[in-house]
Amino acid sequence: MTQAGSPPITPPSGATQESDGTGDGFTHLGNGHLLLAYIAGTFSFSFSLIVTFMLPLRARELDTPLALIGFLIGAGSLVAAVTSIPSGALTQKIGPQRVFVLGTVLCTGLSVAMGFTTSYFVLLIVQLALGAARTASWVAIQTYITNVGHPSQRVTITGRFSFATNVGTMIAPLLIGPAAQILGYSHAFFFIAGVALFFVGIGLALKPITLARAAPNSEQSSSAGFSAAYYQMLTRGIQIAVILTFVRVWYQTTWSAFFPLFLVEGGMSEFFAGTVISSTSLVATGVALTAGRAAKLGSRPAVAGASLAIGALALVVSPHLTAIPQVYLISLLYGVGVGISLPLLLAMFSEEAPPGGRGVAMGVRTSGNQVAALVAPSLSGVVIAAVGISLGFLASGGVAWVLIGAAIVLHQRRVRGQRAGPTEPGSV
């Protein structure tokens, strides 16, 4: 897509700016700088995981009621759902490398504050700020990685990026457990601050890239990004991508919230239940590297939708495959859905957004994810409590399949419209 009136893009030293002839500027980076970008991509999920691991333990140490602990954990996602789009607008204005560094610096300082406080309410305030800071760094690095490499290489690049994020989620639990045991719950947050500080260094080492900017007074030039996000959401391609990214997080959060508990209460040891969960990341990590090949099997929405449908199938059959080794079939199906879909979704948002609005597009994606993360466990929990986990997972999987079907129908209508000639508003 082109952005009329966008100023020329001047690449920073060491980065080569080119165009594919469609107005879609892209930046070539050397393998070393790409590796740094992949490493930076491990920050957000792994940091969120270790903070989420430590917060309940620290809050419980401070005699916090369980109900308030749940609110404490969810507070970060609530803020992230609101701040994702402004983070994208800021990224578009000052550059993804700067926003990533800013986010990691804030995460470092806020983690130190968590280590010092002995008040639940201070923990809550810091957690709110931490949700915004972590989200800013995640939006920034997504924007960074989807603006490097030729458009034909984006799925391969985002596949490697997805591989790195999954590796981060595999390593993080191995680090925070011993840190909590050796340092204690409060001092473990200083270790978390050290992790964030490491990524500050990675961010400073990233090669700055220059993004296309929206023309002044255009629909993509709003300061906070909400107006730009609104106009993007009117386009059919972004609508399809938002539906699919919502589905991805919808069934992920439902499964991860209730299936481990179901296994343990059914008699499986915590150790083996943990191996089921970790094996999904292992599968997703390997499968992510095949996303480039998978993308050649069909259109982006069709392949992403098919992989997500497989993931939803894993959710539906989970309660019926709880014995070892059959339970690891769930990990295989679930890992395929997670591993293939992320690279394709990143590429879809990048390709459907105007060059001057990709930062906002990544904010839209992240906001959709956060809404799904908030809604899915709550609604699924109510259904599971009423009808049991088998029917509850079936209902949740059914919702996922219906949404996938809706996205595919919208995609097919869009393709037919493009073949027929000029498109109507909202169908582009």
Short mmCIF file of C-alpha atoms in Angstrom, two decimals, residues 66-376:
data_model
loop_
_atom_site.label_atom_id
_atom_site.label_comp_id
_atom_site.label_asym_id
_atom_site.label_seq_id
_atom_site.Cartn_x
_atom_site.Cartn_y
_atom_site.Cartn_z
CA LEU A 66 -6.10 -14.37 46.45
CA ALA A 67 -8.81 -12.24 44.82
CA LEU A 68 -6.55 -9.19 44.92
CA ILE A 69 -3.65 -11.21 43.53
CA GLY A 70 -5.74 -12.04 40.46
CA PHE A 71 -6.57 -8.37 39.99
CA LEU A 72 -2.87 -7.51 40.36
CA ILE A 73 -1.90 -9.89 37.56
CA GLY A 74 -4.66 -8.71 35.22
CA ALA A 75 -3.91 -5.02 35.76
CA GLY A 76 -0.94 -5.07 33.41
CA SER A 77 -3.01 -6.46 30.53
CA LEU A 78 -5.77 -3.93 31.14
CA VAL A 79 -3.35 -1.03 30.75
CA ALA A 80 -1.63 -2.64 27.78
CA ALA A 81 -4.92 -2.88 25.89
CA VAL A 82 -5.23 0.92 26.12
CA THR A 83 -1.60 1.96 25.64
CA SER A 84 -0.74 -0.32 22.71
CA ILE A 85 -1.99 2.05 20.01
CA PRO A 86 -0.31 5.20 21.44
CA SER A 87 2.87 3.12 21.72
CA GLY A 88 2.58 2.35 18.02
CA ALA A 89 2.09 6.03 17.17
CA LEU A 90 5.16 6.95 19.24
CA THR A 91 7.16 4.22 17.52
CA GLN A 92 6.16 5.60 14.13
CA LYS A 93 7.32 9.09 15.15
CA ILE A 94 10.64 8.57 16.93
CA GLY A 95 11.63 5.14 15.66
CA PRO A 96 11.31 1.58 17.01
CA GLN A 97 14.86 1.39 18.36
CA ARG A 98 14.36 4.41 20.61
CA VAL A 99 10.98 3.20 21.89
CA PHE A 100 12.39 -0.26 22.60
CA VAL A 101 15.21 1.25 24.66
CA LEU A 102 12.76 3.55 26.46
CA GLY A 103 10.49 0.61 27.32
CA THR A 104 13.32 -1.57 28.63
CA VAL A 105 14.79 1.30 30.70
CA LEU A 106 11.39 1.84 32.33
CA CYS A 107 11.03 -1.90 32.95
CA THR A 108 14.43 -1.89 34.67
CA GLY A 109 13.53 0.95 37.02
CA LEU A 110 10.04 -0.34 37.76
CA SER A 111 11.39 -3.82 38.58
CA VAL A 112 13.75 -2.25 41.11
CA ALA A 113 10.78 -0.42 42.64
CA MET A 114 8.92 -3.73 43.00
CA GLY A 115 11.89 -5.16 44.87
CA PHE A 116 11.87 -2.35 47.42
CA THR A 117 8.15 -1.98 48.10
CA THR A 118 6.27 -3.77 50.88
CA SER A 119 2.83 -2.42 49.91
CA TYR A 120 0.27 -4.18 47.73
CA PHE A 121 -1.04 -0.87 46.42
CA VAL A 122 2.44 0.24 45.37
CA LEU A 123 2.87 -3.12 43.64
CA LEU A 124 -0.41 -2.47 41.82
CA ILE A 125 0.62 1.01 40.66
CA VAL A 126 4.02 -0.26 39.51
CA GLN A 127 2.36 -3.19 37.73
CA LEU A 128 0.12 -0.77 35.82
CA ALA A 129 3.15 1.23 34.70
CA LEU A 130 5.07 -1.94 33.92
CA GLY A 131 2.28 -3.15 31.62
CA ALA A 132 2.55 0.05 29.58
CA ALA A 133 6.36 -0.05 29.44
CA ARG A 134 6.58 -3.70 28.43
CA THR A 135 3.91 -3.22 25.78
CA ALA A 136 5.77 -0.24 24.31
CA SER A 137 8.91 -2.34 23.88
CA TRP A 138 6.91 -5.19 22.30
CA VAL A 139 5.11 -2.92 19.84
CA ALA A 140 8.44 -1.29 18.97
CA ILE A 141 10.32 -4.51 18.23
CA GLN A 142 7.40 -5.89 16.18
CA THR A 143 7.45 -2.70 14.13
CA TYR A 144 11.22 -2.98 13.75
CA ILE A 145 11.22 -6.56 12.51
CA THR A 146 8.35 -6.02 10.05
CA ASN A 147 10.18 -3.11 8.41
CA VAL A 148 13.40 -4.94 7.57
CA GLY A 149 14.03 -7.21 4.62
CA HIS A 150 12.27 -7.37 1.27
CA PRO A 151 8.49 -7.92 1.54
CA SER A 152 8.95 -11.36 -0.02
CA GLN A 153 11.22 -12.29 2.91
CA ARG A 154 8.95 -11.06 5.70
CA VAL A 155 7.36 -14.37 6.61
CA THR A 156 10.79 -16.01 6.80
CA ILE A 157 12.14 -13.15 8.93
CA THR A 158 9.10 -13.08 11.19
CA GLY A 159 9.30 -16.87 11.46
CA ARG A 160 12.81 -16.59 12.86
CA PHE A 161 11.60 -13.80 15.12
CA SER A 162 8.80 -16.05 16.39
CA PHE A 163 11.35 -18.81 16.94
CA ALA A 164 13.37 -16.44 19.13
CA THR A 165 10.35 -15.37 21.19
CA ASN A 166 9.51 -19.02 21.88
CA VAL A 167 13.10 -19.75 22.91
CA GLY A 168 12.84 -16.87 25.38
CA THR A 169 9.74 -18.34 26.97
CA MET A 170 11.53 -21.67 27.33
CA ILE A 171 14.59 -20.19 29.03
CA ALA A 172 12.91 -17.65 31.33
CA PRO A 173 11.28 -20.16 33.73
CA LEU A 174 14.63 -21.90 34.15
CA LEU A 175 16.16 -18.63 35.38
CA ILE A 176 13.52 -17.13 37.65
CA GLY A 177 12.88 -20.26 39.74
CA PRO A 178 16.45 -20.56 41.06
CA ALA A 179 16.66 -16.76 41.43
CA ALA A 180 13.58 -16.73 43.66
CA GLN A 181 14.89 -19.63 45.71
CA ILE A 182 18.36 -18.16 46.21
CA LEU A 183 17.56 -14.45 46.53
CA GLY A 184 14.10 -14.52 48.08
CA TYR A 185 10.90 -13.14 46.61
CA SER A 186 11.61 -9.42 47.03
CA HIS A 187 15.25 -9.54 45.93
CA ALA A 188 14.32 -11.66 42.91
CA PHE A 189 12.90 -8.47 41.39
CA PHE A 190 16.44 -7.09 41.33
CA PHE A 191 17.36 -10.10 39.20
CA ILE A 192 14.41 -9.25 36.95
CA ALA A 193 15.73 -5.68 36.74
CA GLY A 194 19.07 -7.12 35.66
CA VAL A 195 17.35 -9.03 32.87
CA ALA A 196 15.65 -5.84 31.68
CA LEU A 197 18.98 -3.98 31.87
CA PHE A 198 20.56 -6.61 29.63
CA PHE A 199 17.91 -5.84 27.02
CA VAL A 200 18.59 -2.12 27.38
CA GLY A 201 22.06 -2.99 26.10
CA ILE A 202 20.60 -5.03 23.25
CA GLY A 203 18.35 -2.11 22.33
CA LEU A 204 21.25 0.33 22.29
CA ALA A 205 23.12 -2.04 19.98
CA LEU A 206 20.20 -2.28 17.53
CA LYS A 207 20.77 -0.47 14.25
CA PRO A 208 18.30 2.45 14.09
CA ILE A 209 15.96 2.29 11.11
CA THR A 210 13.87 5.10 9.66
CA LEU A 211 10.19 4.46 9.12
CA ALA A 212 7.94 6.06 6.54
CA ARG A 213 5.92 8.88 8.07
CA ALA A 214 2.32 9.74 7.41
CA ALA A 215 1.68 12.90 5.44
CA PRO A 216 0.73 15.91 7.62
CA ASN A 217 -3.03 16.15 8.25
CA SER A 218 -3.58 12.68 6.77
CA GLU A 219 -5.75 10.04 8.42
CA GLN A 220 -2.59 8.30 9.68
CA SER A 221 -1.03 11.38 11.30
CA SER A 222 -2.94 11.52 14.63
CA SER A 223 -0.68 12.15 17.61
CA ALA A 224 -2.02 9.39 19.91
CA GLY A 225 -2.69 6.94 17.09
CA PHE A 226 -6.37 6.28 17.84
CA SER A 227 -7.64 8.09 14.74
CA ALA A 228 -5.08 6.27 12.59
CA ALA A 229 -6.11 2.97 14.18
CA TYR A 230 -9.76 3.71 13.43
CA TYR A 231 -9.07 4.31 9.74
CA GLN A 232 -6.94 1.17 9.55
CA MET A 233 -9.76 -0.84 11.10
CA LEU A 234 -12.02 0.26 8.24
CA THR A 235 -9.86 -1.69 5.79
CA ARG A 236 -10.74 -5.31 5.11
CA GLY A 237 -7.18 -6.62 5.42
CA ILE A 238 -6.70 -5.21 8.93
CA GLN A 239 -10.15 -6.46 9.97
CA ILE A 240 -9.19 -9.99 8.92
CA ALA A 241 -5.84 -9.78 10.69
CA VAL A 242 -7.43 -8.49 13.92
CA ILE A 243 -9.97 -11.33 13.97
CA LEU A 244 -7.25 -13.94 13.50
CA THR A 245 -4.90 -12.45 16.09
CA PHE A 246 -7.82 -12.32 18.56
CA VAL A 247 -8.51 -16.02 17.92
CA ARG A 248 -4.87 -16.92 18.52
CA VAL A 249 -4.83 -15.41 21.99
CA TRP A 250 -8.43 -16.48 22.72
CA TYR A 251 -7.72 -20.20 22.70
CA GLN A 252 -4.16 -19.83 24.02
CA THR A 253 -5.24 -18.13 27.23
CA THR A 254 -8.20 -20.45 27.74
CA TRP A 255 -6.05 -23.55 27.36
CA SER A 256 -3.12 -22.33 29.47
CA ALA A 257 -5.42 -21.10 32.24
CA PHE A 258 -7.43 -24.31 32.74
CA PHE A 259 -5.76 -27.36 31.18
CA PRO A 260 -2.75 -27.63 33.56
CA LEU A 261 -5.12 -27.40 36.53
CA PHE A 262 -7.34 -30.08 34.95
CA LEU A 263 -4.35 -32.41 34.53
CA VAL A 264 -3.12 -31.98 38.11
CA GLU A 265 -6.58 -32.37 39.64
CA GLY A 266 -6.98 -35.50 37.50
CA GLY A 267 -3.97 -37.09 39.16
CA MET A 268 -1.06 -36.12 36.91
CA SER A 269 2.03 -34.93 38.77
CA GLU A 270 2.99 -31.28 38.55
CA PHE A 271 6.22 -32.32 36.83
CA PHE A 272 4.53 -34.11 33.94
CA ALA A 273 1.87 -31.41 33.66
CA GLY A 274 4.73 -28.94 33.31
CA THR A 275 6.32 -31.01 30.55
CA VAL A 276 3.06 -30.89 28.59
CA ILE A 277 3.06 -27.10 28.76
CA SER A 278 6.76 -26.70 27.97
CA SER A 279 6.57 -29.13 25.06
CA THR A 280 4.07 -26.83 23.33
CA SER A 281 6.71 -24.09 23.30
CA LEU A 282 9.24 -26.58 21.98
CA VAL A 283 6.96 -27.54 19.09
CA ALA A 284 6.05 -23.91 18.37
CA THR A 285 9.73 -22.97 18.34
CA GLY A 286 10.55 -25.55 15.70
CA VAL A 287 7.42 -25.01 13.61
CA ALA A 288 7.97 -21.23 13.46
CA LEU A 289 10.98 -21.81 11.21
CA THR A 290 8.73 -23.49 8.62
CA ALA A 291 6.34 -20.54 8.36
CA GLY A 292 8.03 -19.28 5.18
CA ARG A 293 7.36 -22.58 3.42
CA ALA A 294 3.86 -22.86 4.84
CA ALA A 295 3.04 -19.40 3.48
CA LYS A 296 3.55 -20.73 -0.06
CA LEU A 297 0.63 -23.13 0.36
CA GLY A 298 -1.97 -20.37 0.03
CA SER A 299 -2.87 -16.82 0.95
CA ARG A 300 -1.72 -15.42 4.28
CA PRO A 301 -5.24 -15.44 5.84
CA ALA A 302 -5.98 -18.97 4.59
CA VAL A 303 -2.76 -20.50 5.94
CA ALA A 304 -2.95 -18.57 9.21
CA GLY A 305 -6.61 -19.55 9.60
CA ALA A 306 -5.85 -23.22 8.94
CA SER A 307 -3.05 -23.27 11.53
CA LEU A 308 -5.29 -21.56 14.09
CA ALA A 309 -8.07 -24.06 13.39
CA ILE A 310 -5.61 -26.85 14.22
CA GLY A 311 -4.74 -25.05 17.46
CA ALA A 312 -8.44 -24.74 18.34
CA LEU A 313 -8.81 -28.48 17.67
CA ALA A 314 -6.12 -29.08 20.29
CA LEU A 315 -8.22 -27.12 22.77
CA VAL A 316 -11.38 -29.10 22.02
CA VAL A 317 -9.81 -32.58 22.29
CA SER A 318 -7.58 -31.77 25.28
CA PRO A 319 -9.96 -33.12 27.99
CA HIS A 320 -10.13 -36.46 26.15
CA LEU A 321 -6.37 -37.03 25.77
CA THR A 322 -4.98 -36.77 29.28
CA ALA A 323 -2.99 -39.99 29.53
CA ILE A 324 0.72 -40.19 28.76
CA PRO A 325 1.88 -40.33 25.96
CA GLN A 326 -1.36 -39.34 24.17
CA VAL A 327 -1.42 -35.99 25.96
CA TYR A 328 1.65 -34.90 24.01
CA LEU A 329 -0.41 -35.02 20.82
CA ILE A 330 -2.11 -31.94 22.24
CA SER A 331 1.28 -30.24 22.45
CA LEU A 332 1.90 -31.07 18.80
CA LEU A 333 -1.42 -29.68 17.55
CA TYR A 334 -1.25 -26.65 19.84
CA GLY A 335 2.35 -25.91 18.87
CA VAL A 336 1.51 -25.99 15.16
CA GLY A 337 -1.25 -23.44 15.66
CA VAL A 338 0.92 -21.11 17.72
CA GLY A 339 4.15 -21.53 15.75
CA ILE A 340 2.88 -20.93 12.22
CA SER A 341 0.29 -18.25 12.94
CA LEU A 342 2.49 -15.60 14.60
CA PRO A 343 4.88 -15.01 11.66
CA LEU A 344 1.98 -14.88 9.22
CA LEU A 345 -0.01 -12.46 11.37
CA LEU A 346 2.97 -10.13 11.76
CA ALA A 347 3.42 -10.16 7.98
CA MET A 348 -0.30 -9.51 7.42
CA PHE A 349 -0.38 -6.45 9.67
CA SER A 350 2.79 -5.12 8.07
CA GLU A 351 1.54 -5.60 4.51
CA GLU A 352 -1.98 -4.29 5.08
CA ALA A 353 -0.94 -1.12 6.91
CA PRO A 354 0.30 1.92 4.97
CA PRO A 355 4.08 2.41 5.26
CA GLY A 356 3.45 5.44 7.46
CA GLY A 357 1.17 3.50 9.79
CA ARG A 358 2.91 0.22 10.59
CA GLY A 359 3.71 1.24 14.14
CA VAL A 360 0.03 1.91 14.77
CA ALA A 361 -0.84 -1.40 13.09
CA MET A 362 1.36 -3.28 15.55
CA GLY A 363 -0.38 -1.35 18.33
CA VAL A 364 -3.75 -2.46 16.95
CA ARG A 365 -2.52 -6.07 16.92
CA THR A 366 -1.24 -5.90 20.48
CA SER A 367 -4.42 -4.21 21.69
CA GLY A 368 -6.51 -6.99 20.14
CA ASN A 369 -4.31 -9.56 21.86
CA GLN A 370 -4.74 -7.90 25.24
CA VAL A 371 -8.52 -7.74 24.88
CA ALA A 372 -8.58 -11.46 24.09
CA ALA A 373 -6.30 -12.19 27.04
CA LEU A 374 -8.70 -10.35 29.34
CA VAL A 375 -11.96 -11.74 27.97
CA ALA A 376 -11.17 -15.38 27.19
#
